[in-house]
Coordinates of C-alpha atoms in Angstrom, one line a residue:
M1 CA 85.3 -23.0 49.2
S2 CA 84.4 -24.4 52.7
D3 CA 83.4 -20.9 53.8
R4 CA 80.9 -20.7 50.9
K5 CA 79.3 -24.0 51.9
A6 CA 79.1 -23.0 55.5
E7 CA 77.4 -19.7 54.6
L8 CA 74.8 -21.6 52.5
E9 CA 74.1 -24.0 55.4
R10 CA 73.5 -21.1 57.8
K11 CA 71.1 -19.5 55.3
K12 CA 69.2 -22.8 54.9
A13 CA 68.9 -23.2 58.6
K14 CA 67.7 -19.7 59.0
L15 CA 65.0 -20.2 56.3
A16 CA 63.8 -23.4 58.0
Q17 CA 63.6 -21.6 61.3
I18 CA 61.5 -18.7 59.7
R19 CA 59.1 -21.2 58.1
A20 CA 58.7 -23.1 61.4
E21 CA 57.9 -19.9 63.2
K22 CA 55.5 -18.8 60.5
E23 CA 53.7 -22.2 60.7
A24 CA 53.5 -22.0 64.5
R25 CA 51.9 -18.5 64.3
R26 CA 49.4 -19.7 61.8
K27 CA 48.3 -22.6 64.0
E28 CA 48.0 -20.3 67.0
R29 CA 45.9 -17.9 65.0
E30 CA 43.6 -20.7 63.8
V31 CA 43.2 -22.0 67.4
A32 CA 42.4 -18.5 68.6
D33 CA 39.9 -17.9 65.9
A34 CA 38.1 -21.2 66.7
Q35 CA 38.0 -20.4 70.4
S36 CA 36.6 -16.9 69.8
A37 CA 34.0 -18.3 67.4
A38 CA 32.9 -20.9 70.0
K39 CA 32.7 -18.3 72.7
A40 CA 30.8 -16.0 70.4
A41 CA 28.3 -18.8 69.6
V42 CA 27.9 -19.6 73.3
S43 CA 27.7 -16.0 74.4
G44 CA 25.1 -15.3 71.7
L45 CA 22.7 -17.5 73.6
K46 CA 20.7 -16.1 76.4
R47 CA 21.4 -17.3 80.0
D48 CA 18.2 -19.2 80.3
E49 CA 18.6 -20.9 77.0
R50 CA 22.2 -21.9 77.9
Q51 CA 21.1 -23.4 81.1
E52 CA 18.3 -25.3 79.4
I53 CA 20.7 -26.7 76.8
D54 CA 23.2 -27.8 79.5
K55 CA 20.4 -29.6 81.4
N56 CA 19.3 -31.4 78.3
L57 CA 22.9 -32.4 77.5
E58 CA 23.5 -33.7 81.1
S59 CA 20.3 -35.7 81.0
L60 CA 21.6 -37.4 77.8
G61 CA 25.0 -38.1 79.4
I62 CA 26.8 -35.4 77.4
T63 CA 29.2 -32.9 78.8
P64 CA 27.6 -29.4 79.1
V65 CA 28.7 -26.8 76.6
A66 CA 30.4 -24.6 79.3
Q67 CA 32.7 -27.4 80.3
V68 CA 33.6 -28.3 76.7
V69 CA 34.6 -24.7 76.1
D70 CA 36.8 -24.7 79.1
N71 CA 38.4 -28.0 78.1
I72 CA 39.2 -26.6 74.6
S73 CA 41.6 -24.1 76.1
S74 CA 43.4 -26.8 78.1
L75 CA 44.0 -29.1 75.2
P76 CA 47.6 -29.4 73.8
P77 CA 48.2 -27.7 70.5
S78 CA 48.5 -31.0 68.6
L79 CA 44.9 -31.8 69.5
S80 CA 43.5 -28.5 68.5
D81 CA 44.9 -28.7 65.0
V82 CA 42.3 -28.5 62.3
S83 CA 43.0 -30.2 59.1
S84 CA 42.4 -28.3 56.0
T85 CA 40.3 -31.1 54.7
S86 CA 38.4 -31.8 57.9
T87 CA 34.7 -30.9 58.3
P88 CA 33.2 -29.2 61.4
D89 CA 32.1 -32.7 62.7
T90 CA 35.5 -34.4 62.2
S91 CA 37.4 -31.4 63.6
L92 CA 35.9 -32.1 67.1
K93 CA 37.3 -35.7 67.1
P94 CA 40.9 -36.1 68.4
D95 CA 43.4 -38.1 66.4
M96 CA 43.5 -41.6 68.0
A97 CA 46.6 -42.6 66.3
L98 CA 48.7 -40.0 68.1
S99 CA 48.9 -41.6 71.5
P100 CA 47.7 -44.9 73.0
R101 CA 46.7 -43.1 76.1
L102 CA 44.2 -41.0 74.1
K103 CA 42.6 -44.1 72.6
R104 CA 41.4 -45.1 76.1
R105 CA 40.3 -41.6 77.0
K106 CA 36.6 -40.7 76.9
P107 CA 36.0 -38.5 73.9
Q108 CA 35.3 -34.9 74.7
L109 CA 32.7 -32.8 72.7
S110 CA 33.2 -29.2 71.6
V111 CA 31.1 -26.6 70.0
V112 CA 32.3 -24.6 67.0
A113 CA 30.6 -21.9 64.9
V114 CA 28.9 -23.4 61.8
Q115 CA 26.7 -22.0 59.1
T116 CA 23.3 -23.7 58.9
T117 CA 22.1 -24.5 55.4
N118 CA 18.7 -26.0 54.7
I119 CA 18.8 -28.0 51.5
P120 CA 15.5 -29.7 50.8
P121 CA 15.7 -33.3 49.5
K122 CA 15.5 -33.8 45.7
E123 CA 12.0 -34.0 44.5
A124 CA 11.3 -37.2 42.6
V125 CA 8.9 -36.6 39.7
T126 CA 7.5 -39.5 37.7
Y127 CA 5.5 -39.4 34.5
T128 CA 3.2 -41.9 33.0
K129 CA 3.1 -42.4 29.3
N130 CA -0.3 -43.1 27.9
T131 CA -1.5 -43.7 24.3
Q132 CA -4.4 -41.3 23.4
T133 CA -6.7 -42.3 20.6
L134 CA -8.8 -39.1 20.7
E135 CA -7.4 -35.9 19.2
S136 CA -6.6 -33.6 22.2
G137 CA -4.1 -31.2 23.4
T138 CA -0.7 -32.3 24.6
D139 CA -0.7 -30.3 27.8
T140 CA -0.6 -32.5 30.9
I141 CA -3.1 -31.6 33.6
P142 CA -2.3 -32.0 37.3
A143 CA -4.2 -34.7 39.0
R144 CA -7.2 -33.6 41.0
G145 CA -7.8 -34.8 44.5
G146 CA -4.5 -36.7 44.6
R147 CA -3.1 -37.8 47.9
G148 CA 0.7 -37.6 47.3
L149 CA 3.2 -37.9 50.1
G150 CA 5.6 -35.3 49.1
F151 CA 5.6 -36.3 45.5
D152 CA 3.6 -34.9 42.5
Y153 CA 2.4 -37.2 39.8
Y154 CA 1.3 -35.6 36.5
T155 CA -1.2 -37.8 34.7
L156 CA -4.4 -37.3 32.7
T157 CA -7.1 -38.1 35.2
Y158 CA -10.7 -37.1 35.7
D159 CA -12.8 -36.1 38.7
D160 CA -14.3 -38.6 41.0
P161 CA -18.0 -37.8 41.7
E162 CA -17.3 -38.1 45.4
D163 CA -14.2 -35.9 45.3
G164 CA -14.6 -32.3 46.2
Y165 CA -14.3 -29.6 43.6
E166 CA -10.9 -27.9 43.7
E167 CA -11.3 -24.3 42.5
D168 CA -8.9 -23.1 39.9
S169 CA -7.4 -26.6 39.4
L170 CA -7.8 -26.1 35.6
P171 CA -6.8 -22.6 34.9
G172 CA -7.8 -21.1 31.6
L173 CA -10.7 -23.4 30.9
G174 CA -13.5 -21.1 31.9
S175 CA -14.5 -19.5 35.1
G176 CA -13.7 -22.7 37.0
S177 CA -16.6 -22.5 39.4
P178 CA -19.6 -24.8 39.5
S179 CA -21.8 -21.8 40.4
S180 CA -20.9 -19.9 37.3
G181 CA -23.7 -21.6 35.4
S182 CA -21.8 -22.1 32.1
P183 CA -21.5 -25.7 30.9
G184 CA -18.1 -25.1 29.5
A185 CA -16.7 -23.8 32.8
Y186 CA -17.9 -26.7 35.0
L187 CA -15.3 -29.3 33.9
N188 CA -15.3 -31.6 36.9
K189 CA -18.0 -33.8 35.4
L190 CA -16.3 -34.8 32.1
P191 CA -17.1 -38.3 31.0
P192 CA -14.2 -40.7 30.6
G193 CA -12.5 -40.7 27.2
I194 CA -13.2 -37.0 26.5
L195 CA -10.5 -34.5 27.0
P196 CA -11.3 -30.8 27.8
H197 CA -10.8 -28.9 24.5
G198 CA -9.9 -25.6 26.2
M199 CA -6.3 -24.4 26.3
P200 CA -4.3 -23.5 29.4
E201 CA -4.6 -20.0 30.4
V202 CA -1.8 -17.8 29.1
R203 CA -1.3 -14.5 30.8
E204 CA 0.8 -11.8 29.3
I205 CA 3.7 -11.0 31.5
K206 CA 5.6 -7.8 31.1
P207 CA 9.2 -8.7 30.0
A208 CA 12.0 -7.9 32.2
T209 CA 13.8 -4.7 31.2
T210 CA 17.1 -3.3 32.3
K211 CA 17.7 0.2 33.5
E212 CA 19.4 1.1 30.2
E213 CA 16.3 -0.1 28.2
E214 CA 14.0 1.9 30.5
E215 CA 16.1 5.0 30.2
K216 CA 16.2 4.6 26.4
K217 CA 12.4 4.2 26.3
R218 CA 11.9 7.3 28.5
K219 CA 14.2 9.3 26.2
E220 CA 12.3 8.1 23.2
E221 CA 9.0 9.3 24.7
E222 CA 10.5 12.6 25.5
R223 CA 11.8 12.9 22.0
K224 CA 8.3 12.3 20.6
K225 CA 6.9 15.0 22.9
K226 CA 9.6 17.5 21.9
E227 CA 8.4 20.6 20.1
L228 CA 10.0 21.0 16.7
S229 CA 11.7 24.2 15.8
E230 CA 10.6 26.2 12.7
E231 CA 13.7 25.0 10.8
E232 CA 12.9 21.4 11.6
K233 CA 9.3 21.9 10.5
Q234 CA 10.4 23.4 7.2
V235 CA 12.7 20.5 6.6
I236 CA 9.9 18.0 7.2
M237 CA 7.4 19.9 5.1
M238 CA 9.8 20.1 2.2
G239 CA 10.6 16.4 2.3
D240 CA 9.3 14.1 -0.5
N241 CA 7.5 11.8 1.9
F242 CA 5.5 14.6 3.5
Q243 CA 4.7 16.1 0.1
K244 CA 3.3 12.8 -1.1
F245 CA 1.3 12.3 2.1
F246 CA -0.1 15.9 2.1
D247 CA -1.0 15.6 -1.6
R248 CA -3.0 12.4 -1.1
A249 CA -4.6 13.6 2.2
T250 CA -5.8 16.9 0.7
R251 CA -7.3 15.0 -2.3
I252 CA -9.3 12.7 0.0
V253 CA -10.5 15.6 2.3
E254 CA -11.5 17.6 -0.7
R255 CA -13.5 14.8 -2.2
A256 CA -15.3 14.2 1.1
L257 CA -16.1 17.9 1.5
S258 CA -17.4 18.2 -2.0
E259 CA -19.9 15.4 -1.7
D260 CA -23.5 16.5 -1.6
I261 CA -25.6 13.5 -0.9
N262 CA -29.4 13.7 -0.4
V263 CA -30.1 11.3 2.5
F264 CA -33.8 11.9 2.2
V265 CA -34.2 10.2 -1.1
D266 CA -37.4 8.1 -1.2
Y267 CA -37.3 5.2 -3.7
T268 CA -40.9 4.3 -3.2
G269 CA -42.2 7.2 -5.2
G270 CA -44.2 8.9 -2.5
Y271 CA -42.6 12.4 -2.3
E272 CA -44.3 14.6 0.2
D273 CA -42.3 17.7 -0.7
G274 CA -43.1 17.4 -4.4
E275 CA -39.4 16.7 -5.3
G276 CA -38.7 13.4 -6.9
L277 CA -35.8 11.7 -8.5
E278 CA -34.8 13.0 -11.9
D279 CA -36.1 10.8 -14.6
K280 CA -33.2 10.2 -17.0
T281 CA -34.8 7.4 -19.0
G282 CA -37.1 9.6 -21.1
G283 CA -34.9 12.8 -21.2
K284 CA -32.4 13.1 -24.0
L285 CA -29.7 15.5 -22.8
S286 CA -29.3 17.0 -19.3
L287 CA -26.4 18.9 -17.9
N288 CA -24.6 16.9 -15.2
R289 CA -21.7 19.2 -14.3
F290 CA -18.8 21.2 -15.8
F291 CA -15.1 21.3 -15.1
Y292 CA -13.3 24.6 -14.8
D293 CA -10.3 25.9 -12.9
E294 CA -9.9 29.7 -12.6
R295 CA -6.2 29.6 -12.9
W296 CA -5.3 26.7 -15.1
S297 CA -8.2 26.6 -17.6
K298 CA -9.4 30.2 -17.9
N299 CA -9.3 31.6 -21.4
R300 CA -7.6 28.4 -22.7
V301 CA -8.9 26.5 -25.7
I302 CA -9.5 22.8 -25.0
T303 CA -7.5 21.0 -27.7
S304 CA -8.2 17.4 -26.8
M305 CA -9.9 15.0 -24.3
D306 CA -9.2 11.4 -23.5
W307 CA -10.7 8.9 -21.0
S308 CA -8.6 6.5 -19.0
Q309 CA -9.1 2.8 -19.9
Q310 CA -8.1 1.5 -16.4
F311 CA -10.0 4.3 -14.4
P312 CA -13.1 5.2 -16.5
E313 CA -13.9 8.2 -14.2
L314 CA -10.7 10.0 -15.1
L315 CA -10.6 12.5 -18.0
A316 CA -7.5 14.1 -19.4
A317 CA -7.9 17.4 -21.2
S318 CA -5.2 19.4 -22.9
Y319 CA -5.2 23.3 -23.2
N320 CA -3.2 25.8 -25.2
N321 CA -1.8 29.1 -24.0
N322 CA -3.8 31.8 -22.1
P323 CA -3.1 35.2 -23.8
D324 CA -4.1 37.1 -20.7
A325 CA -1.5 35.2 -18.5
P326 CA 1.9 35.6 -20.2
H327 CA 3.7 34.4 -17.1
E328 CA 1.8 31.1 -16.8
P329 CA 3.0 28.0 -18.7
D330 CA 1.8 28.0 -22.3
G331 CA 0.7 24.3 -22.3
V332 CA -1.5 22.7 -19.6
C333 CA -2.9 19.2 -19.1
L334 CA -5.5 18.6 -16.4
V335 CA -6.9 15.3 -15.2
W336 CA -10.5 15.6 -14.0
N337 CA -12.4 13.1 -11.8
T338 CA -16.0 12.5 -12.6
R339 CA -16.7 10.2 -9.6
F340 CA -16.4 13.0 -7.0
K341 CA -18.2 16.3 -7.0
K342 CA -15.1 18.4 -6.2
D343 CA -14.4 21.3 -8.6
T344 CA -10.6 21.0 -8.7
P345 CA -8.5 18.8 -11.0
E346 CA -7.1 15.6 -9.8
N347 CA -3.7 16.3 -11.4
I348 CA -2.1 19.4 -12.9
F349 CA 0.6 19.1 -15.6
H350 CA 2.2 21.8 -17.8
C351 CA 5.0 22.5 -20.2
Q352 CA 6.4 25.5 -22.0
S353 CA 4.7 24.8 -25.3
P354 CA 0.9 24.7 -25.9
V355 CA -0.4 21.1 -25.7
M356 CA -2.3 20.2 -28.8
T357 CA -3.2 16.6 -27.8
A358 CA -3.0 14.5 -24.7
V359 CA -3.8 10.8 -24.2
F360 CA -3.5 8.3 -21.4
A361 CA -0.8 5.6 -21.9
R362 CA -3.2 2.7 -22.6
F363 CA -1.3 0.1 -20.6
H364 CA 0.3 2.4 -18.1
P365 CA -2.4 4.2 -16.1
N366 CA 0.1 6.5 -14.4
L367 CA 1.5 8.0 -17.6
I368 CA 0.1 10.7 -19.8
L369 CA 1.5 11.6 -23.2
G370 CA 1.2 14.9 -24.9
G371 CA 2.0 16.4 -28.3
T372 CA 3.0 20.1 -28.3
Y373 CA 2.8 23.0 -30.8
S374 CA 6.6 23.0 -31.0
G375 CA 6.6 19.4 -32.2
Q376 CA 7.9 17.9 -29.0
I377 CA 6.5 14.7 -27.4
V378 CA 6.2 15.0 -23.6
L379 CA 5.5 12.4 -20.9
W380 CA 4.0 13.1 -17.5
D381 CA 3.8 10.7 -14.5
N382 CA 1.3 11.3 -11.8
R383 CA 3.4 9.3 -9.3
H384 CA 5.9 12.2 -9.2
N385 CA 5.3 15.4 -7.3
K386 CA 6.6 17.5 -10.2
R387 CA 4.1 19.0 -12.7
T388 CA 6.6 19.3 -15.5
P389 CA 7.3 16.4 -17.9
V390 CA 9.5 13.6 -16.6
Q391 CA 10.6 12.8 -20.2
R392 CA 10.5 14.7 -23.5
S393 CA 11.7 14.3 -27.1
P394 CA 14.4 16.6 -28.4
L395 CA 13.7 19.2 -31.1
S396 CA 15.4 17.6 -34.1
A397 CA 14.7 17.1 -37.8
S398 CA 14.5 13.4 -37.3
A399 CA 11.1 13.9 -35.5
H400 CA 8.3 16.4 -35.8
T401 CA 9.1 20.0 -36.6
H402 CA 5.5 21.2 -36.8
P403 CA 2.6 21.1 -34.3
V404 CA 1.5 17.6 -33.2
Y405 CA -2.3 17.7 -33.5
S406 CA -3.1 14.0 -32.8
A407 CA -1.7 11.0 -31.0
R408 CA -2.8 7.4 -30.3
V409 CA -1.4 4.5 -28.3
V410 CA -1.9 1.2 -30.3
G411 CA -0.7 -2.3 -29.8
T412 CA -0.9 -4.9 -27.0
Q413 CA 0.3 -5.1 -23.4
N414 CA 3.7 -6.4 -24.4
A415 CA 4.1 -4.6 -27.7
H416 CA 2.6 -1.1 -28.1
N417 CA 3.7 2.3 -29.5
L418 CA 2.7 5.9 -29.5
I419 CA 1.7 7.1 -33.0
T420 CA 1.8 10.8 -33.6
I421 CA 1.1 12.9 -36.7
S422 CA 1.8 16.6 -37.5
T423 CA 1.3 19.1 -40.2
D424 CA 4.8 18.5 -41.5
G425 CA 3.5 15.3 -43.1
K426 CA 5.3 12.9 -40.8
M427 CA 4.0 9.9 -38.9
C428 CA 6.3 8.9 -36.0
S429 CA 6.2 5.8 -33.9
W430 CA 7.6 6.1 -30.3
S431 CA 8.5 3.7 -27.5
L432 CA 7.3 4.9 -24.1
D433 CA 10.6 3.9 -22.6
M434 CA 12.7 6.2 -24.8
L435 CA 11.6 9.5 -26.3
A436 CA 15.1 10.4 -27.5
Q437 CA 14.2 9.5 -31.1
P438 CA 11.3 7.9 -32.8
Q439 CA 11.5 4.1 -33.5
E440 CA 10.2 4.7 -37.0
T441 CA 9.2 7.6 -39.2
L442 CA 6.9 7.6 -42.2
E443 CA 6.5 10.4 -44.8
L444 CA 2.9 10.8 -45.7
Q445 CA 2.9 11.7 -49.4
H446 CA 0.4 10.8 -52.1
K447 CA 1.9 9.7 -55.4
Q448 CA 5.1 11.7 -55.0
S449 CA 3.2 14.9 -54.3
K450 CA 4.0 17.3 -51.5
A451 CA 3.7 16.1 -47.9
V452 CA 0.2 15.8 -46.5
A453 CA -0.5 18.4 -43.7
T454 CA -2.4 16.1 -41.4
T455 CA -4.7 17.5 -38.7
C456 CA -6.4 14.4 -37.2
L457 CA -5.8 10.7 -36.9
S458 CA -7.9 7.6 -36.2
F459 CA -7.3 3.8 -36.2
P460 CA -10.0 1.4 -37.3
Q461 CA -11.2 -1.0 -34.5
N462 CA -8.6 -3.7 -33.7
D463 CA -6.2 -2.5 -36.4
V464 CA -2.7 -1.3 -35.6
N465 CA -1.3 -1.1 -39.1
N466 CA -3.8 0.8 -41.1
F467 CA -5.0 4.3 -40.1
I468 CA -7.0 7.3 -41.5
V469 CA -5.9 11.0 -41.4
G470 CA -7.6 14.3 -42.2
S471 CA -5.7 17.1 -43.9
E472 CA -5.7 20.9 -44.1
E473 CA -6.8 20.8 -47.7
G474 CA -10.0 18.8 -46.8
T475 CA -8.9 15.5 -48.2
V476 CA -9.0 12.3 -46.1
Y477 CA -6.3 9.7 -46.6
T478 CA -5.8 6.1 -45.6
A479 CA -2.3 4.9 -44.9
C480 CA -0.3 1.9 -43.8
R481 CA 2.5 1.7 -41.3
H482 CA 4.3 -1.5 -42.5
G483 CA 4.6 -3.7 -45.5
S484 CA 5.4 -3.1 -49.2
R485 CA 2.8 -0.4 -49.5
A486 CA 3.8 1.6 -46.4
G487 CA 2.6 5.2 -46.8
V488 CA -0.5 6.8 -48.2
L489 CA -2.8 4.3 -49.9
D490 CA -6.1 6.0 -50.9
L491 CA -7.7 9.4 -50.7
F492 CA -11.3 10.5 -50.0
E493 CA -12.4 13.8 -51.4
G494 CA -15.5 15.5 -50.3
H495 CA -14.8 18.4 -47.8
Q496 CA -14.1 21.9 -49.1
A497 CA -12.2 23.0 -46.1
P498 CA -9.7 21.6 -43.5
V499 CA -10.8 18.4 -41.7
T500 CA -11.1 19.1 -38.0
G501 CA -12.0 15.7 -36.6
I502 CA -12.2 12.1 -37.6
N503 CA -13.6 9.0 -35.8
T504 CA -13.9 5.4 -36.8
H505 CA -16.8 3.2 -35.8
N506 CA -16.2 0.9 -32.9
G507 CA -17.6 -2.1 -34.8
Q508 CA -19.1 -3.9 -31.8
G509 CA -22.3 -5.9 -32.2
T510 CA -23.8 -8.6 -34.4
I511 CA -22.9 -6.8 -37.6
D512 CA -19.4 -5.4 -38.3
F513 CA -19.4 -1.7 -39.1
S514 CA -15.7 -1.1 -38.5
H515 CA -15.3 0.1 -42.1
L516 CA -17.4 3.3 -41.3
F517 CA -15.9 6.6 -40.1
L518 CA -17.1 10.2 -39.6
T519 CA -15.3 13.4 -40.5
S520 CA -16.1 17.0 -39.4
S521 CA -14.9 20.1 -41.2
I522 CA -14.8 23.9 -41.3
D523 CA -17.1 23.7 -44.3
W524 CA -20.0 23.3 -41.7
T525 CA -20.6 19.6 -42.5
V526 CA -20.2 16.2 -41.0
K527 CA -19.7 13.4 -43.5
L528 CA -20.2 9.6 -43.2
W529 CA -17.7 7.5 -45.1
S530 CA -16.9 3.8 -45.8
L531 CA -13.5 2.5 -46.4
K532 CA -15.0 0.5 -49.2
E533 CA -16.1 3.6 -51.1
N534 CA -14.2 6.8 -52.0
K535 CA -17.3 9.0 -51.9
P536 CA -19.2 10.0 -48.7
L537 CA -22.2 7.9 -47.9
Y538 CA -24.0 10.9 -46.5
S539 CA -23.4 14.5 -45.6
F540 CA -25.1 16.1 -42.5
E541 CA -25.5 19.8 -43.2
D542 CA -27.7 20.9 -40.3
N543 CA -25.0 23.1 -38.7
G544 CA -24.6 26.8 -39.2
D545 CA -20.9 27.2 -38.2
Y546 CA -17.6 25.4 -38.2
V547 CA -18.0 21.8 -37.0
Y548 CA -15.0 21.1 -34.9
D549 CA -15.4 17.5 -33.8
C550 CA -17.5 14.3 -34.1
A551 CA -17.5 11.0 -32.2
W552 CA -19.4 7.7 -32.5
S553 CA -21.2 6.3 -29.4
P554 CA -19.2 3.3 -27.9
Q555 CA -22.5 1.4 -27.4
H556 CA -25.1 2.4 -29.9
P557 CA -24.2 1.5 -33.6
A558 CA -26.2 4.4 -35.1
L559 CA -25.6 7.2 -32.6
F560 CA -22.9 9.9 -32.9
A561 CA -22.2 13.3 -31.4
A562 CA -21.0 16.5 -33.1
V563 CA -20.1 20.0 -31.8
D564 CA -19.8 23.3 -33.7
G565 CA -18.7 26.9 -33.3
T566 CA -22.1 28.1 -32.0
G567 CA -21.7 26.1 -28.8
R568 CA -24.2 23.5 -30.0
L569 CA -24.0 19.8 -29.2
D570 CA -25.9 17.5 -31.5
L571 CA -26.7 13.8 -31.0
W572 CA -27.7 12.0 -34.2
N573 CA -29.5 8.6 -34.2
L574 CA -29.4 7.6 -37.8
N575 CA -32.0 4.9 -37.2
K576 CA -34.5 7.6 -36.2
D577 CA -33.7 10.5 -38.5
T578 CA -30.9 11.5 -40.9
E579 CA -32.1 15.1 -41.5
V580 CA -32.5 16.4 -38.0
A581 CA -30.5 15.7 -34.9
S582 CA -32.3 13.5 -32.3
A583 CA -31.1 15.8 -29.4
S584 CA -29.4 19.2 -29.3
V585 CA -28.2 21.5 -26.5
T586 CA -26.4 24.8 -26.6
V587 CA -23.9 25.7 -23.8
E588 CA -24.2 28.9 -21.8
G589 CA -21.9 31.9 -22.4
G590 CA -21.8 31.8 -26.2
A591 CA -18.6 29.7 -26.3
A592 CA -17.6 27.6 -29.3
L593 CA -17.4 23.8 -28.6
N594 CA -14.1 22.5 -29.8
R595 CA -14.0 18.8 -28.8
V596 CA -16.5 16.0 -27.9
T597 CA -16.0 12.6 -26.4
W598 CA -18.1 9.7 -24.9
T599 CA -17.7 7.8 -21.7
Q600 CA -17.2 4.1 -22.0
S601 CA -20.7 3.4 -20.8
G602 CA -22.2 5.6 -23.5
L603 CA -24.4 7.3 -20.9
H604 CA -22.5 10.5 -20.8
V605 CA -21.0 12.8 -23.3
A606 CA -18.4 15.5 -22.6
A607 CA -17.8 18.7 -24.7
G608 CA -15.0 21.2 -24.4
D609 CA -15.2 24.8 -25.4
D610 CA -12.8 27.6 -26.3
L611 CA -13.0 29.3 -22.9
G612 CA -11.6 26.4 -20.8
K613 CA -14.8 24.7 -19.7
I614 CA -15.7 21.0 -20.1
W615 CA -19.5 20.3 -20.1
V616 CA -20.6 16.8 -19.1
Y617 CA -24.1 15.8 -20.2
D618 CA -26.2 12.8 -19.2
V619 CA -27.8 11.0 -22.2
G620 CA -31.2 9.5 -21.7
E621 CA -31.3 5.7 -21.7
Q622 CA -33.9 5.6 -24.5
L623 CA -31.3 7.4 -26.7
A624 CA -28.1 5.9 -25.4
V625 CA -28.9 2.3 -24.8
P626 CA -29.4 0.3 -28.0
Q627 CA -32.2 -2.2 -28.6
P628 CA -31.3 -5.7 -29.8
D629 CA -32.4 -4.9 -33.4
E630 CA -30.5 -1.6 -33.7
W631 CA -27.7 -3.3 -35.8
N632 CA -30.1 -4.7 -38.3
K633 CA -31.9 -1.3 -38.5
F634 CA -28.6 0.5 -39.1
A635 CA -27.7 -1.9 -41.9
H636 CA -31.0 -1.0 -43.6
T637 CA -30.4 2.7 -43.0
L638 CA -27.0 2.4 -44.7
Q639 CA -28.6 0.9 -47.8
D640 CA -31.2 3.7 -47.9
L641 CA -28.4 6.3 -47.6
R642 CA -26.5 4.7 -50.6
K643 CA -29.6 4.8 -52.7
Y644 CA -30.2 8.4 -51.7
T645 CA -26.6 9.3 -52.7
L646 CA -26.9 7.5 -56.1
D647 CA -30.1 9.4 -56.9
F648 CA -28.2 12.6 -56.6

């Protein structure tokens, strides 16, 4: 046990000896480093500079540097110790508490290597708080002409007249030079109490960017300049966004290229070349233009036309099949634009069955509804790039099974329906949101007889419940959608052949004529009817062929248009004459006119033929624009027509 303790004591003594030796070596190394640094500092000076420093020190009674360096090496180790917490100044002072002898000894100076750091004194900035009664900016403006002694005072002050002008002392408030000549720039003469209303100048500084950001930007620019391969180009060109952009861009370019504007028009009336403006006030009918597409409308019969309520310049026309093009779609619907002079349709839609009627969705300007020969109801949307229907009704016994010859959208913005009729004797009401099945179906039968083979449909003005239909046997029927008497109500006999067209009076004006309606027939006549009487008020028998359509003017109460199989368009003003049309024109090419419709302004009338052309005519203002007494005149005309009918 004693041997164990003795061995531990020996190890402790050995450890203490190792620590003492290590500490002695550390102190020697520190002293050597201090001496080498002092010598390096002294040796770094030039000889002349050292001598000059020594002389200055001797004159002040201080030991020269060379002697101090020599004395450092002769000092005992205890005096050369540098405390870890001592500074360069305190390390040169010997410890007076070590020996009384050293207390009486004259202190010796030494030079050590130090790092010089120039730290400026803290700048004291003061602010003055003032109450401003005038509305002004909140920016503080440096004082002009201040005489600060190392301090900056930021206050709102004004120039002293005797003070010199300091250029650019108010940046951003003008040119800042008295010689500039601008009153707003010369701001050193502002009266007291008025602040400059300019704002400090703000210069745009490029934000700091890292190398990664610059590299990313450079790669992005290189990517933009990169040439695309053929595959990449095809992918972009087939994309939906590119198709929409290209479709819209080509429409705009085509419109611009088709415009033919006469910039030499002289509105003063002095035409040197003998050409003047066309006088459309006295003329009755003049051809404005025609719409025709070589591929989509050639040899196709125009089955219906309808104007957009939201965009009055758009005309939708439906076409049946082209017998000379069996590989083309059987049914086509084209949207034409009358605002621009381009000769191509605005939109092209088609389906696999001939389109017998097409109408704009009254409260949805992007939708077009069509009735087909197969009995289907189709819906097109011009917001889609596809030309085929986006929605269609199924072929089922619950809906139409015969051709749909007429369709109308009736109702209000929040409650409207599509009403369709066909030769199977059905009237169907559809919701535009769902064409899977009709919302309601009405069998059109008169007194339990066979179904009425309807060919045309019209609703009286501002009426969504009662409607009028024409039939294949030549009889006209009135019917009701809802109520206890839903179905066929009355019949109007007068035509000897199928009724081809029917149109109710618009009823606008001082006198209500909404009870009047016109019918056209294959029996070569146009008849005027009133819902109050079962017999026609008058029969217009001036035509020499089938009369295919008729339409009231939307503005003039006594004006209507009719078209027949000889290609003749007639305008009848009943206040002028009831025996002869007021204006007539025959289209070129010997085509039969199949449909007629008016623009909303009543200044243009469009007629469609059986070869695929739509003829747009301008109607003279003397004929199209009604006079204030036209409604009273028409009331007297109706009384005369009733008397004439009773006499016969």
